[in-house]
């Protein structure tokens, strides 16, 4: 029987119908482990200690993965070259800019983090890794690379954070009624409902939580002291200064930070100033202050500060002076262990400069005072050079007064002891 | 364990007479393999959420020196073997003296006796509704050899174990080498192949006696991963360190799991 004869006969029709229906049925089920990776990786206890003494865990929590941000993506979309076992480390490398088999719901195109990676690469952190990620090279990255890679801040968290789950379920139950008023049909709601609701129930990270990612590195002074920054104009690299190293310390003493710590979300996070929310950016474009495109460049500060409802007035040119308030004021940085008064790096602080002037003067007065008490106090009466006696002698013409020698101290008469009081006096008192 | 009973493994150590070759082998091993120390967890977290790390405080005699995840040499099997250490005692694989047949049962390291509560102990299914996988992980109960109804293995609280500990503390390098050879004399470096247990025909372990359900028994006997490992050439007894062999390691396409 040839293919032609099959397709021409009634059997052909049956074959076509069978394959059409079976393919449709197959397409309905979405399976994010088509390569069977979880046959091994879901087993608990797949562990070994590598040559660096690091306990490596290859057991991935399957339930967590399926509920995670990447839960719909087959492993091989990211770990593309893995075909053999034992896996070669380099075959598992992940490139965050690659596209995956998931379609972006609004335009139906292949989803990719590429635009974010491209933006990130233009930022001050742009030398960080955005690809070649594998569990096995974390030590290499941690010990050699200062710039934060994608995985320094991002892990595969749950699609709906646990604390928002209840709210999400409650909202999702209403999609038929609320969303369904306009968006009729299950297709739309299945495709977009969860996606949109996830955003409506609140941000994934509170500002304090997003700050923590910055603080994890920037509060590590010894790590930050190793950082070299590129001059915006000359492109020359140089070591960062004291102010830069202590940026977290000064921020944490500011009102912006204190508000967030006390649970007031109106405070400003690191990202709010250094990578503000803007439709044209993915919040990964942190630039040097000197860069005119930077959100913290003096010329753009009024726009940056004006983004919040707190400082909208700064958009008015008359108020731009306000936004020049130093948000990383070294005056706020406390002296802590390892910091010395003689640390000239702090000279940028007005308080510090004042102290360098005031303290030597105070020391001078103090020593002078001691000198006077010890050596000068026994001398004759101190006569002023001008005024007083000088005035009387020169202006009025009075004769110079003879300085009288100091009167000898009068010998104190010792008080009589109570037993020396005459008895009759005591008796008279009794009366 | 009966009061005053001396575990068989302890008796074998007592009778161990290492040859010059064994001592030389021990010397080389001790020289080459300095005690491994676990590094503090890295600040850079793994991207995917992993299962919790293992309980490292074991009461087994072996783990006084070895880590509780002791296998690191053979790339392809190290993680799988370490997985087995959660519920299989070292002696089950590495102490198999010729001419002696053991029974394998659950042994409770806390009570130092056979574990009678065997329901749900087997750690087989990875489905999330299968809570049995957590039992073996959190309890200090492992499949261990028994001989004439008595446990074969030693715990670190055993008299012989304490004696060895004291000897090791005061020993010089030469004495340590000899002691190492004495302890390891009755043991096999290589454990059995996967299909010695994972087989429907005469498995080393009687899974039904160990509490397996029919479903678990089938999964254990016809195990996909154990079948996959059959495709590999036998491991060399003297496999060099994993780091040196990565490029030479035999690699097999994962799709062969389906063959």
mmCIF file of N, CA, C and O in Angstrom, chain B residues 74-145:
data_model
loop_
_atom_site.group_PDB
_atom_site.id
_atom_site.type_symbol
_atom_site.label_atom_id
_atom_site.label_comp_id
_atom_site.label_asym_id
_atom_site.label_seq_id
_atom_site.Cartn_x
_atom_site.Cartn_y
_atom_site.Cartn_z
ATOM 1 N N UNK B 74 34.403 9.123 41.497
ATOM 2 C CA UNK B 74 33.845 8.764 40.195
ATOM 3 C C UNK B 74 32.729 9.739 39.829
ATOM 4 O O UNK B 74 31.681 9.769 40.488
ATOM 5 N N UNK B 75 32.983 10.515 38.797
ATOM 6 C CA UNK B 75 32.038 11.578 38.432
ATOM 7 C C UNK B 75 30.614 11.081 38.272
ATOM 8 O O UNK B 75 29.672 11.674 38.758
ATOM 9 N N UNK B 76 30.479 9.973 37.543
ATOM 10 C CA UNK B 76 29.129 9.562 37.165
ATOM 11 C C UNK B 76 28.320 8.980 38.320
ATOM 12 O O UNK B 76 27.097 9.055 38.321
ATOM 13 N N UNK B 77 29.003 8.446 39.317
ATOM 14 C CA UNK B 77 28.246 7.757 40.365
ATOM 15 C C UNK B 77 28.292 8.443 41.720
ATOM 16 O O UNK B 77 27.517 8.094 42.611
ATOM 17 N N UNK B 78 29.173 9.439 41.894
ATOM 18 C CA UNK B 78 29.389 9.973 43.243
ATOM 19 C C UNK B 78 28.100 10.514 43.874
ATOM 20 O O UNK B 78 27.808 10.229 45.035
ATOM 21 N N UNK B 79 27.313 11.287 43.118
ATOM 22 C CA UNK B 79 26.100 11.870 43.706
ATOM 23 C C UNK B 79 25.078 10.778 44.017
ATOM 24 O O UNK B 79 24.401 10.827 45.051
ATOM 25 N N UNK B 80 24.989 9.779 43.129
ATOM 26 C CA UNK B 80 24.022 8.694 43.351
ATOM 27 C C UNK B 80 24.429 7.855 44.561
ATOM 28 O O UNK B 80 23.591 7.453 45.364
ATOM 29 N N UNK B 81 25.725 7.610 44.681
ATOM 30 C CA UNK B 81 26.185 6.819 45.832
ATOM 31 C C UNK B 81 25.966 7.580 47.139
ATOM 32 O O UNK B 81 25.541 7.003 48.142
ATOM 33 N N UNK B 82 26.246 8.878 47.103
ATOM 34 C CA UNK B 82 26.014 9.679 48.307
ATOM 35 C C UNK B 82 24.542 9.729 48.678
ATOM 36 O O UNK B 82 24.192 9.783 49.855
ATOM 37 N N UNK B 83 23.701 9.700 47.646
ATOM 38 C CA UNK B 83 22.259 9.653 47.916
ATOM 39 C C UNK B 83 21.934 8.381 48.717
ATOM 40 O O UNK B 83 21.155 8.418 49.671
ATOM 41 N N UNK B 84 22.573 7.288 48.341
ATOM 42 C CA UNK B 84 22.307 6.021 49.031
ATOM 43 C C UNK B 84 22.796 6.023 50.479
ATOM 44 O O UNK B 84 22.272 5.278 51.305
ATOM 45 N N UNK B 85 23.785 6.861 50.782
ATOM 46 C CA UNK B 85 24.310 6.865 52.161
ATOM 47 C C UNK B 85 23.287 7.384 53.162
ATOM 48 O O UNK B 85 23.457 7.223 54.365
ATOM 49 N N UNK B 86 22.229 8.011 52.648
ATOM 50 C CA UNK B 86 21.184 8.487 53.572
ATOM 51 C C UNK B 86 20.428 7.343 54.205
ATOM 52 O O UNK B 86 19.871 7.484 55.283
ATOM 53 N N UNK B 87 20.356 6.231 53.485
ATOM 54 C CA UNK B 87 19.525 5.137 54.013
ATOM 55 C C UNK B 87 20.211 3.779 53.938
ATOM 56 O O UNK B 87 19.596 2.758 54.217
ATOM 57 N N UNK B 88 21.486 3.772 53.562
ATOM 58 C CA UNK B 88 22.219 2.501 53.537
ATOM 59 C C UNK B 88 23.533 2.685 54.293
ATOM 60 O O UNK B 88 24.300 3.617 54.018
ATOM 61 N N UNK B 89 23.781 1.831 55.249
ATOM 62 C CA UNK B 89 25.008 1.933 56.046
ATOM 63 C C UNK B 89 26.218 1.550 55.190
ATOM 64 O O UNK B 89 26.102 0.750 54.257
ATOM 65 N N UNK B 90 27.363 2.132 55.506
ATOM 66 C CA UNK B 90 28.592 1.901 54.726
ATOM 67 C C UNK B 90 28.881 0.403 54.592
ATOM 68 O O UNK B 90 29.249 -0.086 53.525
ATOM 69 N N UNK B 91 28.715 -0.323 55.720
ATOM 70 C CA UNK B 91 29.082 -1.740 55.755
ATOM 71 C C UNK B 91 28.238 -2.584 54.798
ATOM 72 O O UNK B 91 28.670 -3.649 54.363
ATOM 73 N N UNK B 92 27.042 -2.119 54.464
ATOM 74 C CA UNK B 92 26.174 -2.872 53.555
ATOM 75 C C UNK B 92 26.873 -3.076 52.209
ATOM 76 O O UNK B 92 26.815 -4.164 51.624
ATOM 77 N N UNK B 93 27.546 -2.049 51.732
ATOM 78 C CA UNK B 93 28.223 -2.150 50.434
ATOM 79 C C UNK B 93 29.693 -2.542 50.580
ATOM 80 O O UNK B 93 30.238 -3.239 49.730
ATOM 81 N N UNK B 94 30.336 -2.055 51.617
ATOM 82 C CA UNK B 94 31.797 -2.193 51.669
ATOM 83 C C UNK B 94 32.291 -3.315 52.587
ATOM 84 O O UNK B 94 33.492 -3.563 52.642
ATOM 85 N N UNK B 95 31.401 -3.976 53.319
ATOM 86 C CA UNK B 95 31.834 -5.104 54.154
ATOM 87 C C UNK B 95 31.055 -6.342 53.730
ATOM 88 O O UNK B 95 29.927 -6.570 54.172
ATOM 89 N N UNK B 96 31.655 -7.088 52.832
ATOM 90 C CA UNK B 96 30.993 -8.304 52.328
ATOM 91 C C UNK B 96 32.005 -9.451 52.334
ATOM 92 O O UNK B 96 32.535 -9.846 51.295
ATOM 93 N N UNK B 97 32.353 -9.976 53.520
ATOM 94 C CA UNK B 97 33.366 -11.031 53.593
ATOM 95 C C UNK B 97 32.915 -12.296 52.852
ATOM 96 O O UNK B 97 31.722 -12.607 52.838
ATOM 97 N N UNK B 98 33.889 -12.922 52.240
ATOM 98 C CA UNK B 98 33.575 -14.133 51.455
ATOM 99 C C UNK B 98 33.079 -15.252 52.360
ATOM 100 O O UNK B 98 33.545 -15.409 53.496
ATOM 101 N N UNK B 99 32.134 -16.002 51.847
ATOM 102 C CA UNK B 99 31.662 -17.181 52.558
ATOM 103 C C UNK B 99 30.662 -16.900 53.658
ATOM 104 O O UNK B 99 30.258 -17.815 54.381
ATOM 105 N N UNK B 100 30.305 -15.635 53.823
ATOM 106 C CA UNK B 100 29.315 -15.312 54.867
ATOM 107 C C UNK B 100 28.120 -14.636 54.200
ATOM 108 O O UNK B 100 28.282 -13.739 53.377
ATOM 109 N N UNK B 101 26.954 -15.078 54.577
ATOM 110 C CA UNK B 101 25.748 -14.499 53.997
ATOM 111 C C UNK B 101 25.028 -13.676 55.064
ATOM 112 O O UNK B 101 24.746 -14.172 56.161
ATOM 113 N N UNK B 102 24.776 -12.424 54.733
ATOM 114 C CA UNK B 102 24.111 -11.536 55.695
ATOM 115 C C UNK B 102 22.643 -11.371 55.354
ATOM 116 O O UNK B 102 22.231 -11.533 54.202
ATOM 117 N N UNK B 103 21.883 -11.019 56.365
ATOM 118 C CA UNK B 103 20.524 -10.514 56.129
ATOM 119 C C UNK B 103 20.617 -8.997 56.229
ATOM 120 O O UNK B 103 21.411 -8.483 57.028
ATOM 121 N N UNK B 104 19.782 -8.319 55.447
ATOM 122 C CA UNK B 104 19.834 -6.854 55.501
ATOM 123 C C UNK B 104 18.518 -6.328 56.039
ATOM 124 O O UNK B 104 17.456 -6.610 55.501
ATOM 125 N N UNK B 105 18.640 -5.557 57.106
ATOM 126 C CA UNK B 105 17.463 -5.016 57.786
ATOM 127 C C UNK B 105 17.729 -3.562 58.170
ATOM 128 O O UNK B 105 18.858 -3.075 58.086
ATOM 129 N N UNK B 106 16.674 -2.925 58.628
ATOM 130 C CA UNK B 106 16.851 -1.549 59.097
ATOM 131 C C UNK B 106 17.531 -1.565 60.462
ATOM 132 O O UNK B 106 17.151 -2.324 61.331
ATOM 133 N N UNK B 107 18.521 -0.704 60.628
ATOM 134 C CA UNK B 107 19.240 -0.605 61.900
ATOM 135 C C UNK B 107 19.102 0.824 62.429
ATOM 136 O O UNK B 107 19.323 1.797 61.699
ATOM 137 N N UNK B 108 18.731 0.915 63.697
ATOM 138 C CA UNK B 108 18.570 2.231 64.305
ATOM 139 C C UNK B 108 19.855 2.606 65.050
ATOM 140 O O UNK B 108 20.226 1.957 66.021
ATOM 141 N N UNK B 109 20.512 3.635 64.583
ATOM 142 C CA UNK B 109 21.790 4.027 65.186
ATOM 143 C C UNK B 109 21.626 4.618 66.581
ATOM 144 O O UNK B 109 22.593 4.660 67.343
ATOM 145 N N UNK B 110 20.436 5.108 66.883
ATOM 146 C CA UNK B 110 20.223 5.683 68.211
ATOM 147 C C UNK B 110 20.069 4.581 69.260
ATOM 148 O O UNK B 110 20.718 4.624 70.296
ATOM 149 N N UNK B 111 19.209 3.596 68.930
ATOM 150 C CA UNK B 111 18.997 2.520 69.915
ATOM 151 C C UNK B 111 20.039 1.416 69.746
ATOM 152 O O UNK B 111 20.156 0.534 70.586
ATOM 153 N N UNK B 112 20.799 1.471 68.641
ATOM 154 C CA UNK B 112 21.805 0.456 68.286
ATOM 155 C C UNK B 112 21.174 -0.933 68.171
ATOM 156 O O UNK B 112 21.768 -1.936 68.563
ATOM 157 N N UNK B 113 19.987 -0.954 67.657
ATOM 158 C CA UNK B 113 19.269 -2.211 67.480
ATOM 159 C C UNK B 113 18.513 -2.201 66.160
ATOM 160 O O UNK B 113 18.366 -1.140 65.535
ATOM 161 N N UNK B 114 18.004 -3.370 65.802
ATOM 162 C CA UNK B 114 17.185 -3.458 64.590
ATOM 163 C C UNK B 114 15.945 -2.590 64.772
ATOM 164 O O UNK B 114 15.373 -2.542 65.865
ATOM 165 N N UNK B 115 15.585 -1.896 63.708
ATOM 166 C CA UNK B 115 14.404 -1.027 63.753
ATOM 167 C C UNK B 115 13.172 -1.866 63.424
ATOM 168 O O UNK B 115 13.135 -2.536 62.386
ATOM 169 N N UNK B 116 12.214 -1.825 64.327
ATOM 170 C CA UNK B 116 11.017 -2.643 64.099
ATOM 171 C C UNK B 116 9.964 -1.889 63.295
ATOM 172 O O UNK B 116 9.169 -2.490 62.585
ATOM 173 N N UNK B 117 9.990 -0.578 63.390
ATOM 174 C CA UNK B 117 8.997 0.213 62.665
ATOM 175 C C UNK B 117 9.490 0.455 61.228
ATOM 176 O O UNK B 117 10.208 1.420 60.956
ATOM 177 N N UNK B 118 9.111 -0.448 60.340
ATOM 178 C CA UNK B 118 9.676 -0.354 58.983
ATOM 179 C C UNK B 118 8.688 0.217 57.962
ATOM 180 O O UNK B 118 9.047 0.463 56.822
ATOM 181 N N UNK B 119 7.476 0.452 58.387
ATOM 182 C CA UNK B 119 6.466 0.943 57.430
ATOM 183 C C UNK B 119 6.874 2.314 56.901
ATOM 184 O O UNK B 119 7.186 3.218 57.673
ATOM 185 N N UNK B 120 6.881 2.431 55.594
ATOM 186 C CA UNK B 120 7.163 3.728 54.964
ATOM 187 C C UNK B 120 8.603 4.182 55.065
ATOM 188 O O UNK B 120 8.915 5.343 54.867
ATOM 189 N N UNK B 121 9.512 3.275 55.404
ATOM 190 C CA UNK B 121 10.913 3.684 55.532
ATOM 191 C C UNK B 121 11.602 3.830 54.185
ATOM 192 O O UNK B 121 12.556 4.579 54.048
ATOM 193 N N UNK B 122 11.126 3.052 53.221
ATOM 194 C CA UNK B 122 11.852 3.066 51.940
ATOM 195 C C UNK B 122 11.697 4.392 51.213
ATOM 196 O O UNK B 122 10.622 4.975 51.183
ATOM 197 N N UNK B 123 12.760 4.786 50.619
ATOM 198 C CA UNK B 123 12.904 6.098 50.018
ATOM 199 C C UNK B 123 12.976 5.864 48.515
ATOM 200 O O UNK B 123 14.044 5.667 47.970
ATOM 201 N N UNK B 124 11.833 5.819 47.880
ATOM 202 C CA UNK B 124 11.860 5.434 46.478
ATOM 203 C C UNK B 124 11.215 6.465 45.573
ATOM 204 O O UNK B 124 11.837 6.991 44.661
ATOM 205 N N UNK B 125 9.990 6.794 45.880
ATOM 206 C CA UNK B 125 9.243 7.612 44.947
ATOM 207 C C UNK B 125 9.574 9.084 45.139
ATOM 208 O O UNK B 125 9.752 9.541 46.251
ATOM 209 N N UNK B 126 9.609 9.814 44.054
ATOM 210 C CA UNK B 126 9.911 11.240 44.180
ATOM 211 C C UNK B 126 8.659 12.092 44.000
ATOM 212 O O UNK B 126 8.750 13.293 43.903
ATOM 213 N N UNK B 127 7.492 11.424 43.925
ATOM 214 C CA UNK B 127 6.264 12.208 43.811
ATOM 215 C C UNK B 127 6.073 13.019 45.082
ATOM 216 O O UNK B 127 6.391 12.570 46.173
ATOM 217 N N UNK B 128 5.499 14.199 44.914
ATOM 218 C CA UNK B 128 5.430 15.082 46.080
ATOM 219 C C UNK B 128 4.494 14.556 47.165
ATOM 220 O O UNK B 128 4.609 14.899 48.318
ATOM 221 N N UNK B 129 3.519 13.692 46.742
ATOM 222 C CA UNK B 129 2.602 13.180 47.759
ATOM 223 C C UNK B 129 3.190 11.983 48.506
ATOM 224 O O UNK B 129 2.592 11.448 49.416
ATOM 225 N N UNK B 130 4.391 11.611 48.111
ATOM 226 C CA UNK B 130 5.019 10.481 48.783
ATOM 227 C C UNK B 130 5.897 11.003 49.917
ATOM 228 O O UNK B 130 7.028 11.427 49.708
ATOM 229 N N UNK B 131 5.336 10.997 51.101
ATOM 230 C CA UNK B 131 6.070 11.574 52.232
ATOM 231 C C UNK B 131 7.139 10.619 52.761
ATOM 232 O O UNK B 131 7.936 10.993 53.595
ATOM 233 N N UNK B 132 7.148 9.388 52.245
ATOM 234 C CA UNK B 132 8.095 8.410 52.775
ATOM 235 C C UNK B 132 9.540 8.849 52.525
ATOM 236 O O UNK B 132 10.433 8.477 53.253
ATOM 237 N N UNK B 133 9.725 9.638 51.467
ATOM 238 C CA UNK B 133 11.104 10.036 51.155
ATOM 239 C C UNK B 133 11.726 10.837 52.293
ATOM 240 O O UNK B 133 12.933 10.886 52.428
ATOM 241 N N UNK B 134 10.886 11.470 53.082
ATOM 242 C CA UNK B 134 11.418 12.287 54.169
ATOM 243 C C UNK B 134 11.799 11.449 55.377
ATOM 244 O O UNK B 134 12.608 11.850 56.180
ATOM 245 N N UNK B 135 11.221 10.287 55.495
ATOM 246 C CA UNK B 135 11.449 9.467 56.685
ATOM 247 C C UNK B 135 12.909 9.053 56.796
ATOM 248 O O UNK B 135 13.570 9.293 57.805
ATOM 249 N N UNK B 136 13.418 8.490 55.726
ATOM 250 C CA UNK B 136 14.786 7.996 55.770
ATOM 251 C C UNK B 136 15.772 9.137 55.970
ATOM 252 O O UNK B 136 16.816 8.976 56.573
ATOM 253 N N UNK B 137 15.404 10.289 55.461
ATOM 254 C CA UNK B 137 16.303 11.424 55.506
ATOM 255 C C UNK B 137 16.488 11.979 56.913
ATOM 256 O O UNK B 137 17.566 12.403 57.289
ATOM 257 N N UNK B 138 15.417 12.001 57.660
ATOM 258 C CA UNK B 138 15.512 12.652 58.960
ATOM 259 C C UNK B 138 15.841 11.671 60.092
ATOM 260 O O UNK B 138 16.264 12.080 61.149
ATOM 261 N N UNK B 139 15.614 10.396 59.853
ATOM 262 C CA UNK B 139 15.857 9.437 60.936
ATOM 263 C C UNK B 139 17.241 8.816 60.763
ATOM 264 O O UNK B 139 17.747 8.693 59.661
ATOM 265 N N UNK B 140 17.809 8.462 61.874
ATOM 266 C CA UNK B 140 19.131 7.846 61.831
ATOM 267 C C UNK B 140 18.975 6.325 61.727
ATOM 268 O O UNK B 140 19.468 5.587 62.563
ATOM 269 N N UNK B 141 18.240 5.920 60.711
ATOM 270 C CA UNK B 141 17.942 4.495 60.513
ATOM 271 C C UNK B 141 18.391 4.099 59.114
ATOM 272 O O UNK B 141 18.024 4.764 58.139
ATOM 273 N N UNK B 142 19.199 3.059 59.013
ATOM 274 C CA UNK B 142 19.748 2.683 57.705
ATOM 275 C C UNK B 142 19.698 1.172 57.501
ATOM 276 O O UNK B 142 19.696 0.406 58.467
ATOM 277 N N UNK B 143 19.708 0.780 56.232
ATOM 278 C CA UNK B 143 19.741 -0.651 55.907
ATOM 279 C C UNK B 143 21.156 -1.160 56.209
ATOM 280 O O UNK B 143 22.145 -0.610 55.701
ATOM 281 N N UNK B 144 21.228 -2.175 57.033
ATOM 282 C CA UNK B 144 22.541 -2.640 57.508
ATOM 283 C C UNK B 144 22.587 -4.168 57.517
ATOM 284 O O UNK B 144 21.551 -4.827 57.609
ATOM 285 N N UNK B 145 23.798 -4.712 57.463
ATOM 286 C CA UNK B 145 23.898 -6.180 57.496
ATOM 287 C C UNK B 145 23.697 -6.736 58.911
ATOM 288 O O UNK B 145 24.151 -6.139 59.889
#
